[in-house]
Tab-separated table of C-alpha atoms in Angstrom:
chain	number	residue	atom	x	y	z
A	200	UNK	CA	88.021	-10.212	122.973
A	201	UNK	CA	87.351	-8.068	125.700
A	202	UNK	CA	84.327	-6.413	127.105
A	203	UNK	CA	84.168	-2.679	127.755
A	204	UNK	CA	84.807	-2.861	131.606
A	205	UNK	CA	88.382	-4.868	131.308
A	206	UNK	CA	90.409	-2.752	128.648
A	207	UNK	CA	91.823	-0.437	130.644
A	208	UNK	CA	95.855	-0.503	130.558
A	209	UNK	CA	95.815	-1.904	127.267
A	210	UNK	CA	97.148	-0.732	123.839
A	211	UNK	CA	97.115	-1.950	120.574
A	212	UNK	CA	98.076	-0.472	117.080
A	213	UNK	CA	94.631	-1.493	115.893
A	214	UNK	CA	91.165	-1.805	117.939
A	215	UNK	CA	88.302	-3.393	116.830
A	216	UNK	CA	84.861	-1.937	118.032
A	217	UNK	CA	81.996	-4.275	118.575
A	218	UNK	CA	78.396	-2.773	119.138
A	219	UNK	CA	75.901	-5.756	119.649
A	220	UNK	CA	73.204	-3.480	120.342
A	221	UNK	CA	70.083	-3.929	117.934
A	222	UNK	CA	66.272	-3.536	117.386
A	223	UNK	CA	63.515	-6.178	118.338
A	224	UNK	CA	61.224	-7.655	115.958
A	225	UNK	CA	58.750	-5.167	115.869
A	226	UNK	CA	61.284	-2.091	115.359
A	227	UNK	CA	61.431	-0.890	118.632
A	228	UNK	CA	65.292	-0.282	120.308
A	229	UNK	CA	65.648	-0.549	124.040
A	230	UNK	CA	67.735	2.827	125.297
A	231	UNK	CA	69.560	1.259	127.660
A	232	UNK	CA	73.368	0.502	127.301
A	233	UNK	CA	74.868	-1.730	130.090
A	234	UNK	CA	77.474	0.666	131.968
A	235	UNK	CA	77.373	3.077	128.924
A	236	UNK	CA	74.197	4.634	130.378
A	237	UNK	CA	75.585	4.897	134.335
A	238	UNK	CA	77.021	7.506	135.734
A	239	UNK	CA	80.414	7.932	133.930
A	240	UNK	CA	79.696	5.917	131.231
A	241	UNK	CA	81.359	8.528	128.721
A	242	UNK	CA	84.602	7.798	130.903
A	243	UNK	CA	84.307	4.134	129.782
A	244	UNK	CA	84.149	5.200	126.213
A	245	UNK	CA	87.276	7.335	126.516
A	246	UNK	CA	89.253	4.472	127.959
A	247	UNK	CA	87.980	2.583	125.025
A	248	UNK	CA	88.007	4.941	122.686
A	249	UNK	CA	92.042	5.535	123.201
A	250	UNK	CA	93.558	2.399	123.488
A	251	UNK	CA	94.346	1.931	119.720
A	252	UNK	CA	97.733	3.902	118.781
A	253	UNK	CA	96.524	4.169	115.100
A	254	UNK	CA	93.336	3.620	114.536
A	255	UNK	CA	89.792	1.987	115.476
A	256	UNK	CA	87.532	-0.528	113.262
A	257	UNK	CA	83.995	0.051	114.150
A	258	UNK	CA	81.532	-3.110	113.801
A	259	UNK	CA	77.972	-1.819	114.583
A	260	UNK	CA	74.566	-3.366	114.668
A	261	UNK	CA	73.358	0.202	114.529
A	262	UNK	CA	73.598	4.236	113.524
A	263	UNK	CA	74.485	6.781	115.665
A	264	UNK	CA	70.663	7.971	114.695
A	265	UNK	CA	68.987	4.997	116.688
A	266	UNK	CA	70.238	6.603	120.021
A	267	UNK	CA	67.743	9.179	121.379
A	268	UNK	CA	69.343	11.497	123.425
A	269	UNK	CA	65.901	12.442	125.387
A	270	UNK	CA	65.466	9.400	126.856
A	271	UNK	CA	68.482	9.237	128.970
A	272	UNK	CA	69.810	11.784	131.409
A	273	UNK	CA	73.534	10.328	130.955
A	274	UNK	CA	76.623	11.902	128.869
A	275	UNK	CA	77.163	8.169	127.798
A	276	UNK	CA	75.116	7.762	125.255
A	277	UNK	CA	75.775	10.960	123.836
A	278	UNK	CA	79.153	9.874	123.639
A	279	UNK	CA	78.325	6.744	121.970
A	280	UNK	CA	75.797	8.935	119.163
A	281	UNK	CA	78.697	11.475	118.856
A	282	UNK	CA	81.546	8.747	118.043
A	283	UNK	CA	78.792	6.301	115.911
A	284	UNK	CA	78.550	9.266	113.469
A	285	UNK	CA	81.881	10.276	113.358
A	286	UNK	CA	82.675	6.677	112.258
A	287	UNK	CA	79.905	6.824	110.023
A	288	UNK	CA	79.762	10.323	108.109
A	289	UNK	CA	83.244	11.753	109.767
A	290	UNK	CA	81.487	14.624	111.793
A	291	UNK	CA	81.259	14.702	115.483
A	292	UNK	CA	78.746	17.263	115.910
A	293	UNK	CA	75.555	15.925	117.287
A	294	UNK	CA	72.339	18.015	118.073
A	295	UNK	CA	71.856	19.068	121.697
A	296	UNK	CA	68.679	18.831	123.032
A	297	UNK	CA	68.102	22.024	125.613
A	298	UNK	CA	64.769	21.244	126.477
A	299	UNK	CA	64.193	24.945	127.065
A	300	UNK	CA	61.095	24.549	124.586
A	301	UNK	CA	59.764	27.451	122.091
A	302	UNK	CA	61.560	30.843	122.116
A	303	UNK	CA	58.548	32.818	121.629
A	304	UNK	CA	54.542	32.678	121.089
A	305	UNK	CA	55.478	32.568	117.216
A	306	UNK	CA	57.047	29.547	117.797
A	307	UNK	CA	54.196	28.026	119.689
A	308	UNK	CA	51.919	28.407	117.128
A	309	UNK	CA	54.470	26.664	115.017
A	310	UNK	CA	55.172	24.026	117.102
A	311	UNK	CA	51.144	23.059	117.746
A	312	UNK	CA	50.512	22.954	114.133
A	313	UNK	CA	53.217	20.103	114.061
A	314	UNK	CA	51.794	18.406	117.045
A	315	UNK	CA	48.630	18.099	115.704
A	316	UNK	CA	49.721	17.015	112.128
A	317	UNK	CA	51.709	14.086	114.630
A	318	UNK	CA	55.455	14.966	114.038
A	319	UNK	CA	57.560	15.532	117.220
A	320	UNK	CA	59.400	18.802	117.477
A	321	UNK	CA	62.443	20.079	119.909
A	322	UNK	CA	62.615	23.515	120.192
A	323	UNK	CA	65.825	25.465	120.502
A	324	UNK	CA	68.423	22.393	119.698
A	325	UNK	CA	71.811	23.366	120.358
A	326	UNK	CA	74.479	22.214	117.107
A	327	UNK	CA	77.872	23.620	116.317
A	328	UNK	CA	77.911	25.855	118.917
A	329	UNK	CA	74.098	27.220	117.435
A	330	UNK	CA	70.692	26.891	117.886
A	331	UNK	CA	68.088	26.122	115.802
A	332	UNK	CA	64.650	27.378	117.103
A	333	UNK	CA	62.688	24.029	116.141
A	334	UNK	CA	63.680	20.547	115.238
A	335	UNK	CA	61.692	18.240	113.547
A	336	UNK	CA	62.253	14.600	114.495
A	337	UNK	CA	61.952	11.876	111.777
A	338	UNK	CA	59.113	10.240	112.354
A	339	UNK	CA	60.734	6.543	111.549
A	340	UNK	CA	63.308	7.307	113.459
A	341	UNK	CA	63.183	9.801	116.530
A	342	UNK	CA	66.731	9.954	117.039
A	343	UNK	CA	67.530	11.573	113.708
A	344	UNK	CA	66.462	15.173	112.558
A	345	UNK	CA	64.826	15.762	109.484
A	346	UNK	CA	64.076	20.074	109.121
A	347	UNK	CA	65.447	22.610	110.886
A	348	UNK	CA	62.854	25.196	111.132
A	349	UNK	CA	63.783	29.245	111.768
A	350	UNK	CA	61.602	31.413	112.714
A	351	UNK	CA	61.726	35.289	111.918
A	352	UNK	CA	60.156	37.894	113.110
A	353	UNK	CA	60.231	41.676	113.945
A	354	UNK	CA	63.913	41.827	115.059
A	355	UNK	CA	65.613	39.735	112.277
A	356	UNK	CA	63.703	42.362	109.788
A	357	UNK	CA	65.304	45.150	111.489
A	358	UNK	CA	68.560	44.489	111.772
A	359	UNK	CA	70.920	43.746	108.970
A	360	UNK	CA	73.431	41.846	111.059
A	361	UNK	CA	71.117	39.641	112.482
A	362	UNK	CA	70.548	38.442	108.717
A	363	UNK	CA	74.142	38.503	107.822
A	364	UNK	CA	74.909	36.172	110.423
A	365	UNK	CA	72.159	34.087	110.560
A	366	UNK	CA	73.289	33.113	106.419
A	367	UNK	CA	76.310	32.485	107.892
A	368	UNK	CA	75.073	30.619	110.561
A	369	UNK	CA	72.701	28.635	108.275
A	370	UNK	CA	75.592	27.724	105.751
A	371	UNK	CA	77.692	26.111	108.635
A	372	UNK	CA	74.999	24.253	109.654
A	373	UNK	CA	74.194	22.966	105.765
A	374	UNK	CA	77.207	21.928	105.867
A	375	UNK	CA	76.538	19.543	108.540
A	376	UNK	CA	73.734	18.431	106.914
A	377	UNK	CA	70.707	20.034	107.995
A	378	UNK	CA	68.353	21.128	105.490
A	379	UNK	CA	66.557	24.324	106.813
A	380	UNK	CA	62.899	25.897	106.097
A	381	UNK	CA	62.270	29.312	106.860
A	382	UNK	CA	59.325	31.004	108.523
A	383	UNK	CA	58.344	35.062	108.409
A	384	UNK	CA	56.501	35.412	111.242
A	385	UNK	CA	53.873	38.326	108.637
A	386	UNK	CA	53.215	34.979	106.634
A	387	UNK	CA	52.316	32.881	109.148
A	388	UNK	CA	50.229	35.647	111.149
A	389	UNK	CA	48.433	36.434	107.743
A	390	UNK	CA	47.939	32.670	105.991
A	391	UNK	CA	48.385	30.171	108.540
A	392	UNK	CA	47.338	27.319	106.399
A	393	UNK	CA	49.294	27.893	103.338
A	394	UNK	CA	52.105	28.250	105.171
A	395	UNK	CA	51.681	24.934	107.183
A	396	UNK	CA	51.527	23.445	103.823
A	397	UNK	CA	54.689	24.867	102.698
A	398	UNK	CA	56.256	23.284	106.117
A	399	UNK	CA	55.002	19.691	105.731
A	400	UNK	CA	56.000	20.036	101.983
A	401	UNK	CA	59.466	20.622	103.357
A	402	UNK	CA	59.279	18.169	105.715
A	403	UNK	CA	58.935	15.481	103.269
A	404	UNK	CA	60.881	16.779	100.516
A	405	UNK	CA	63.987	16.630	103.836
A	406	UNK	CA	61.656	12.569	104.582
A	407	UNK	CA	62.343	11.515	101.119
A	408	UNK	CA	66.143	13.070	100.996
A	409	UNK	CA	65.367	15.815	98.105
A	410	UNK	CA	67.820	18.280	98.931
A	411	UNK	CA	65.794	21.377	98.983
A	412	UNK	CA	68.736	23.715	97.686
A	413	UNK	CA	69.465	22.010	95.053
A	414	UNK	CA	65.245	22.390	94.122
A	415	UNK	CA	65.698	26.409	94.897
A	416	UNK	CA	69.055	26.662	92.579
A	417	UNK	CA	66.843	25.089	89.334
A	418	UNK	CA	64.081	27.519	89.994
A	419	UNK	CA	66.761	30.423	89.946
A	420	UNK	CA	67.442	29.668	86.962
A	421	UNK	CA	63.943	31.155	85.625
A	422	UNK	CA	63.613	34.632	84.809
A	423	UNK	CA	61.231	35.146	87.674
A	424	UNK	CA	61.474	38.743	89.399
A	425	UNK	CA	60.965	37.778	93.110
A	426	UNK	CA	61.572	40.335	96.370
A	427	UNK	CA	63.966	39.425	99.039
A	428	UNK	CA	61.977	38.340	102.148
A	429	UNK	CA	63.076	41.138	103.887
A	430	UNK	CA	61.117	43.465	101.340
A	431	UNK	CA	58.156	41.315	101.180
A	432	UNK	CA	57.480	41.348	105.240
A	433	UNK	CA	57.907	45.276	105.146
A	434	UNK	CA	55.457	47.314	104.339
A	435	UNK	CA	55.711	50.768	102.641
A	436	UNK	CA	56.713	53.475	105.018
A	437	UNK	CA	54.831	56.415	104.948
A	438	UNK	CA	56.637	59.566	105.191
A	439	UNK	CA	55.489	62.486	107.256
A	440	UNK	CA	54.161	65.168	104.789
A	441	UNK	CA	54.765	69.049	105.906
A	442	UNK	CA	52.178	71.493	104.368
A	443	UNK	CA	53.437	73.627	102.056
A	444	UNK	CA	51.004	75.737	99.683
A	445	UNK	CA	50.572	78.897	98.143
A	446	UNK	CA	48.592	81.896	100.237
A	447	UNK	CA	47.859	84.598	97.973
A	448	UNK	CA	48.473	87.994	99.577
A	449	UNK	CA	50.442	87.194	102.294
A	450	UNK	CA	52.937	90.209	101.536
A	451	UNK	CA	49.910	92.450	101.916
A	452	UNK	CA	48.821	91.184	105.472
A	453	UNK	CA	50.282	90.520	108.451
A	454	UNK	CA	48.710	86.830	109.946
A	455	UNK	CA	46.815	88.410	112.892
A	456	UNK	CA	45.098	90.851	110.650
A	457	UNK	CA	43.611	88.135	108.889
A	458	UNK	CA	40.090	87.179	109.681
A	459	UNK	CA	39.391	84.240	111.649
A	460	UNK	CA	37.168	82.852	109.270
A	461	UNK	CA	40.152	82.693	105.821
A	462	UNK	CA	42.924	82.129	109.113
A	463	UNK	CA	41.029	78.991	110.232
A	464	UNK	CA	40.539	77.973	106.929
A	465	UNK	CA	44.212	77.952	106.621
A	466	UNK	CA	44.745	76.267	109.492
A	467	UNK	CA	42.460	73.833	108.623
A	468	UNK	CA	44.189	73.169	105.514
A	469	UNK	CA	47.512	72.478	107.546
A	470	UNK	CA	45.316	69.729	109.641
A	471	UNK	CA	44.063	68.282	106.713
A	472	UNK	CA	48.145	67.170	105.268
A	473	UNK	CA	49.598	66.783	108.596
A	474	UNK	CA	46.688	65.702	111.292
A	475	UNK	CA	47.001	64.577	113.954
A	476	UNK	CA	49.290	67.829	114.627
A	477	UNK	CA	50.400	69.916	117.534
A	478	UNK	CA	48.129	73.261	117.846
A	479	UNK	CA	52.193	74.606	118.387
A	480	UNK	CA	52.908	73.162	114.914
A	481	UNK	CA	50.324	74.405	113.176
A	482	UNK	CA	51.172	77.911	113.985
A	483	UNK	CA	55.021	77.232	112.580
A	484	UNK	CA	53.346	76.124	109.281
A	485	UNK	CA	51.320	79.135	109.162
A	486	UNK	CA	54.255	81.076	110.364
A	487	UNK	CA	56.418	79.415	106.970
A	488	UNK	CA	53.051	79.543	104.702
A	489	UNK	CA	54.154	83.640	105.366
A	490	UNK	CA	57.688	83.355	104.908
A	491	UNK	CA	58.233	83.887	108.510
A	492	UNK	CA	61.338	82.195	110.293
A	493	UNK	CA	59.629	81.873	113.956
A	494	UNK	CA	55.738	81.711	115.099
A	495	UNK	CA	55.491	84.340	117.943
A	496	UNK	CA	53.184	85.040	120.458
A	497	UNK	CA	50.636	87.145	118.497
A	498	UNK	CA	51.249	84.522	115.467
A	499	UNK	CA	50.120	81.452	118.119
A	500	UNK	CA	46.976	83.274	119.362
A	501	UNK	CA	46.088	84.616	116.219
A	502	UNK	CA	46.549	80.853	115.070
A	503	UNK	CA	44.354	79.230	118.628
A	504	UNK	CA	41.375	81.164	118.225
A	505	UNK	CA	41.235	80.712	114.153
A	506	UNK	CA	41.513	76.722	115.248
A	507	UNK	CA	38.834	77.176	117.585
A	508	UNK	CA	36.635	78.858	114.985
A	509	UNK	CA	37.086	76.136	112.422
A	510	UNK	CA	36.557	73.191	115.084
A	511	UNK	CA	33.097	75.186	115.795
A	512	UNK	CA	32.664	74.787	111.828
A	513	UNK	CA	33.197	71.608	112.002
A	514	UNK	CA	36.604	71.277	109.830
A	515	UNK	CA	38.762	70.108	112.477
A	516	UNK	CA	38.535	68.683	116.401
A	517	UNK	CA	40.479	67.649	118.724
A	518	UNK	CA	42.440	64.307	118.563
A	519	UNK	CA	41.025	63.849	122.445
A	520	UNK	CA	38.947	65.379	125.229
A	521	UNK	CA	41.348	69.127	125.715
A	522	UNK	CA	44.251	67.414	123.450
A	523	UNK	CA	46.893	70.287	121.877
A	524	UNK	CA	46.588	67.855	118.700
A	525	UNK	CA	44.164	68.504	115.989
A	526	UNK	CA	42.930	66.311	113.521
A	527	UNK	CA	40.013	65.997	110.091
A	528	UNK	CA	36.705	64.856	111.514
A	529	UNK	CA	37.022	60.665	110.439
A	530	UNK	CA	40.257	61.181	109.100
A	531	UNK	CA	42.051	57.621	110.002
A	532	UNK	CA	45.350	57.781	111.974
A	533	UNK	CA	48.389	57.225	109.958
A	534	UNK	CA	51.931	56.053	110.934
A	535	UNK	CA	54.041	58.308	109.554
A	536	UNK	CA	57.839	57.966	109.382
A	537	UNK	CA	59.645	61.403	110.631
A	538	UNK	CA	63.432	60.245	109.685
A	539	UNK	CA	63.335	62.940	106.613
A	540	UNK	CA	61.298	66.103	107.822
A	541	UNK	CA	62.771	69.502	107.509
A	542	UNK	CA	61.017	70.390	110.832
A	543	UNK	CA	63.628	69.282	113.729
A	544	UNK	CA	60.660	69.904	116.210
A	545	UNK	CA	58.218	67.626	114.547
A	546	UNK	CA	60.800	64.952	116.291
A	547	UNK	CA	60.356	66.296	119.438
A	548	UNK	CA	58.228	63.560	122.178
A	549	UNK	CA	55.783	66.699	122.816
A	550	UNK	CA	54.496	67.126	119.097
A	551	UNK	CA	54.212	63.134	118.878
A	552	UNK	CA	50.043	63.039	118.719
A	553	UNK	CA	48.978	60.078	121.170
A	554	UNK	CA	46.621	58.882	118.940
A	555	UNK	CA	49.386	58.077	116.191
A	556	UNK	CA	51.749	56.109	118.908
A	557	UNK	CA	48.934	53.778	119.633
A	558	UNK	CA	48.173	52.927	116.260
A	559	UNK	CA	52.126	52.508	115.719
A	560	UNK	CA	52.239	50.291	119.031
A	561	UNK	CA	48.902	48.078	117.336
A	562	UNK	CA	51.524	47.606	114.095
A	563	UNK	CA	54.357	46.933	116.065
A	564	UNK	CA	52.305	43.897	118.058
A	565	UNK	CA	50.614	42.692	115.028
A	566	UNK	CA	53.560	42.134	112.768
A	567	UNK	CA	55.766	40.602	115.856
A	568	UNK	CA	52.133	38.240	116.849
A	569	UNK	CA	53.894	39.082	120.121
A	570	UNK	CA	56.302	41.354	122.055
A	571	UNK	CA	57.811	42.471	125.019
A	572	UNK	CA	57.136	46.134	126.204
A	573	UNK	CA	61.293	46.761	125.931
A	574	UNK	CA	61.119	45.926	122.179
A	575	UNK	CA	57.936	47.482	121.481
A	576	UNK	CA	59.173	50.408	122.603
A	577	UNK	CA	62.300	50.401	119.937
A	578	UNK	CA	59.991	48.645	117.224
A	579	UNK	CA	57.325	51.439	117.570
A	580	UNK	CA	60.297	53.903	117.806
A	581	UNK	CA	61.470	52.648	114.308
A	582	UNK	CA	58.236	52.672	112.614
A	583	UNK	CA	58.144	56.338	113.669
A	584	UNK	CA	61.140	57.429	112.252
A	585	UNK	CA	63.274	57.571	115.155
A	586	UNK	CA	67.194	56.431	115.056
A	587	UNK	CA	67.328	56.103	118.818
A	588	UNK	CA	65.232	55.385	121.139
A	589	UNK	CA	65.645	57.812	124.237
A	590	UNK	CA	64.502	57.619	127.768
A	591	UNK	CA	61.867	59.739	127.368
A	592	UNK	CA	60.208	58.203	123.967
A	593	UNK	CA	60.645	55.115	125.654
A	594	UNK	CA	58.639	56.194	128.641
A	595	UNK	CA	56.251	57.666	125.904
A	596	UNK	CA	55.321	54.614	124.161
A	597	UNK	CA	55.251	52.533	127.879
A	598	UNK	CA	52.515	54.922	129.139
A	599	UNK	CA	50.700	54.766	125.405
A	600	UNK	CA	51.025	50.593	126.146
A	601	UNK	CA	49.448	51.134	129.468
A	602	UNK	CA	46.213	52.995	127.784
A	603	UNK	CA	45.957	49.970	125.402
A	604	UNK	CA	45.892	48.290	127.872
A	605	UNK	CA	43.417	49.559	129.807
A	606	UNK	CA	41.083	50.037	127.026
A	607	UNK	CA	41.217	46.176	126.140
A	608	UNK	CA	43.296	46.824	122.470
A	609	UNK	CA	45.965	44.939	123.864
A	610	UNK	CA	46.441	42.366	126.260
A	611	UNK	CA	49.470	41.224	128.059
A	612	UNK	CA	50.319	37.709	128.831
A	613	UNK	CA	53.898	36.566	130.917
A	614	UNK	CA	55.445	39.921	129.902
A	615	UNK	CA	53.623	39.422	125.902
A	616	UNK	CA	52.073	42.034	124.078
A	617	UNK	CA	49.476	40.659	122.381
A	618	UNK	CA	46.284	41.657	120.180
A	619	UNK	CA	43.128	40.373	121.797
């Protein structure tokens, strides 16, 4: 028998392993292992590790789960876990601890509702080459994991490779032996509480070593119609809506011959489908109401003053103080998607009303909880319809972000976007 500091040079067809390591009375293990936890410990292991030509026989007091990798800054003991569970379950793979703490303010909230219930989390734990955005510790023993907890928000809705490989991701890592509990970030923000519940539930369904897929595949079984997650977080998009009605006796009058009063009633009807709406606009419907191909400049004055007669009657104002964009007196502002409207210029940055890219930016912060001004920018782009978004839409919503902010309907918080 040798200890671990005189076996180098030697070889044997067969080495036995002693670990003599072990609780105290009371439970508690001591993480401190000789010249294993020193500075190149983990060589020590390797010149262990390597002496047998065929094969090693481990004898262990205890699991590779008893060594805590955050209390020790040493690769030793990592070592140590990492061979421990290959001897015990034939997998080398052991969590990572990054200590780079939650990815987002999502994650926060997360992580503070598991505080405060008393289980220890670690956030973005590196394992087979992934990581998992929370880890929840095992409360009888802190060196094992018991849930891996995702959390999805904004982005992984958008973006159909960031759910394809995030199922991939998720099987490799089942695999291993994680059992994983999903979070939508539109759950959480709207029923905090149940959805706490649904997390300790999986925490001690993973506690009492129910293997949560195995629950889900018996409930698939039932003729239940259920939506994907993906179509329960989004909400129905509303499509732009062009105005298109019948004028009777447009083939008897030109549009400037009309009188302001019936022209402004017109144009008020236009407001009504499409508001908020570019004065510009407006006088293309009216323009296509007649069958026209172009608006010209008798068509657009004609079209001003009739708007400025019906804002006098009190059918339509202004979106703001000497705004272009017209709208129905306490008519709410819609977000409208534009990815399907026959009008190319109703895509244009200069007929997008203000008023509507604010309310879009609100949605876009809501359903993320939080957001950085780059990604609000393409998330506010999307909601509008938009399949890119350009320099100039992107400087757009920026400047829109700035008047929330200014007003107090946002705030911002270490480069967050956040409701109030």
């Amino acid at each position: 028998m040798k200890n671990l500091e005189n076996v180098q040079g030697d070889k044997r067809d067969v080495v036995f392993i002693s670990i003599g390591y072990d609780k105290d009375a009371h439970g508690y293990m001591a993480q401190s292992f000789g010249p294993i936890s020193t500075d190149g410990g983990e060589r020590r292991l390797n010149v262990l590790f390597t002496r047998a030509r065929k094969r090693c026989r481990v004898f262990s007091s205890i699991r590779h789960s008893d060594i805590r990798l955050d209390a020790t800054r040493h690769a030793g003991p990592r070592v140590l876990k990492s061979y421990l569970k290959y001897a015990e379950t034939g997998e080398m793979d052991v969590p990572v601890l990054q200590d780079l703490g939650a990815d987002s303010p999502f994650e926060e909230a997360v992580v503070l509702a598991l505080t405060q219930r008393g289980y220890k989390v670690s956030g973005q734990v590196g394992t087979a080459g992934f990581r998992i955005d929370l880890a929840v510790h095992d409360p009888d023993d802190e060196g094992r994991f018991l849930l891996a907890v995702e959390c999805d928000g904004a982005r992984y809705h958008s973006s159909a490779w960031a759910r394809e490989r995030d199922r991939l991701r998720q099987s490799v890592l089942e695999d291993k032996g994680w059992v994983f509990h999903r979070i939508w970030s539109t759950d959480w923000f709207q029923n905090p509480e149940p959805e706490t519940r649904k997390l300790i539930e999986a925490i001690n369904r993973a506690r009492h070593g129910i293997d949560e897929r195995q629950t889900l595949k018996t409930l698939e079984r039932a003729p239940v119609e259920r939506k994907t997650p993906e179509e329960q977080q989004q909400p129905e998009r509303l499509g732009y809506e062009e105005a298109k009605f019948y004028i009777e006796g447009t083939h008897n009058i030109k549009i400037h011959e009309c009188t302001l009063e019936s022209l402004g009633d017109i144009v008020a009807g236009i407001v009504k489908i499409e508001g908020p709406v570019h004065l510009e606009e407006v006088a293309r419907r009216v323009s296509r109401l007649w069958g026209l191909a172009r608006a010209g400049k008798r068509i657009q004055a004609a079209v001003k003053e009739a708007a400025i007669v019906a804002e006098r009657r009190g059918l339509i104002q202004g979106s703001e103080p000497d705004s272009p964009f017209l709208e129905v007196p306490g008519a709410p502002v819609r977000v409208r998607d534009r990815s399907e409207v026959e009008s190319a210029t109703l895509r244009k940055i200069g007929m997008l009303p203000p008023t509507e890219c604010r309310a879009t930016i609100l949605q876009a912060v809501e359903r993320s909880i939080a957001i950085s001004r780059a990604h609000c920018a393409i998330e506010t782009a999307r909601l509008l319809g938009y399949r890119s978004t350009s320099a100039a839409l992107r400087e757009f919503v920026i400047s829109q972000v700035d008047n929330l902010l200014s007003d107090g309907r946002l705030i911002e918080k270490d480069s967050w976007l956040r409701l109030p």
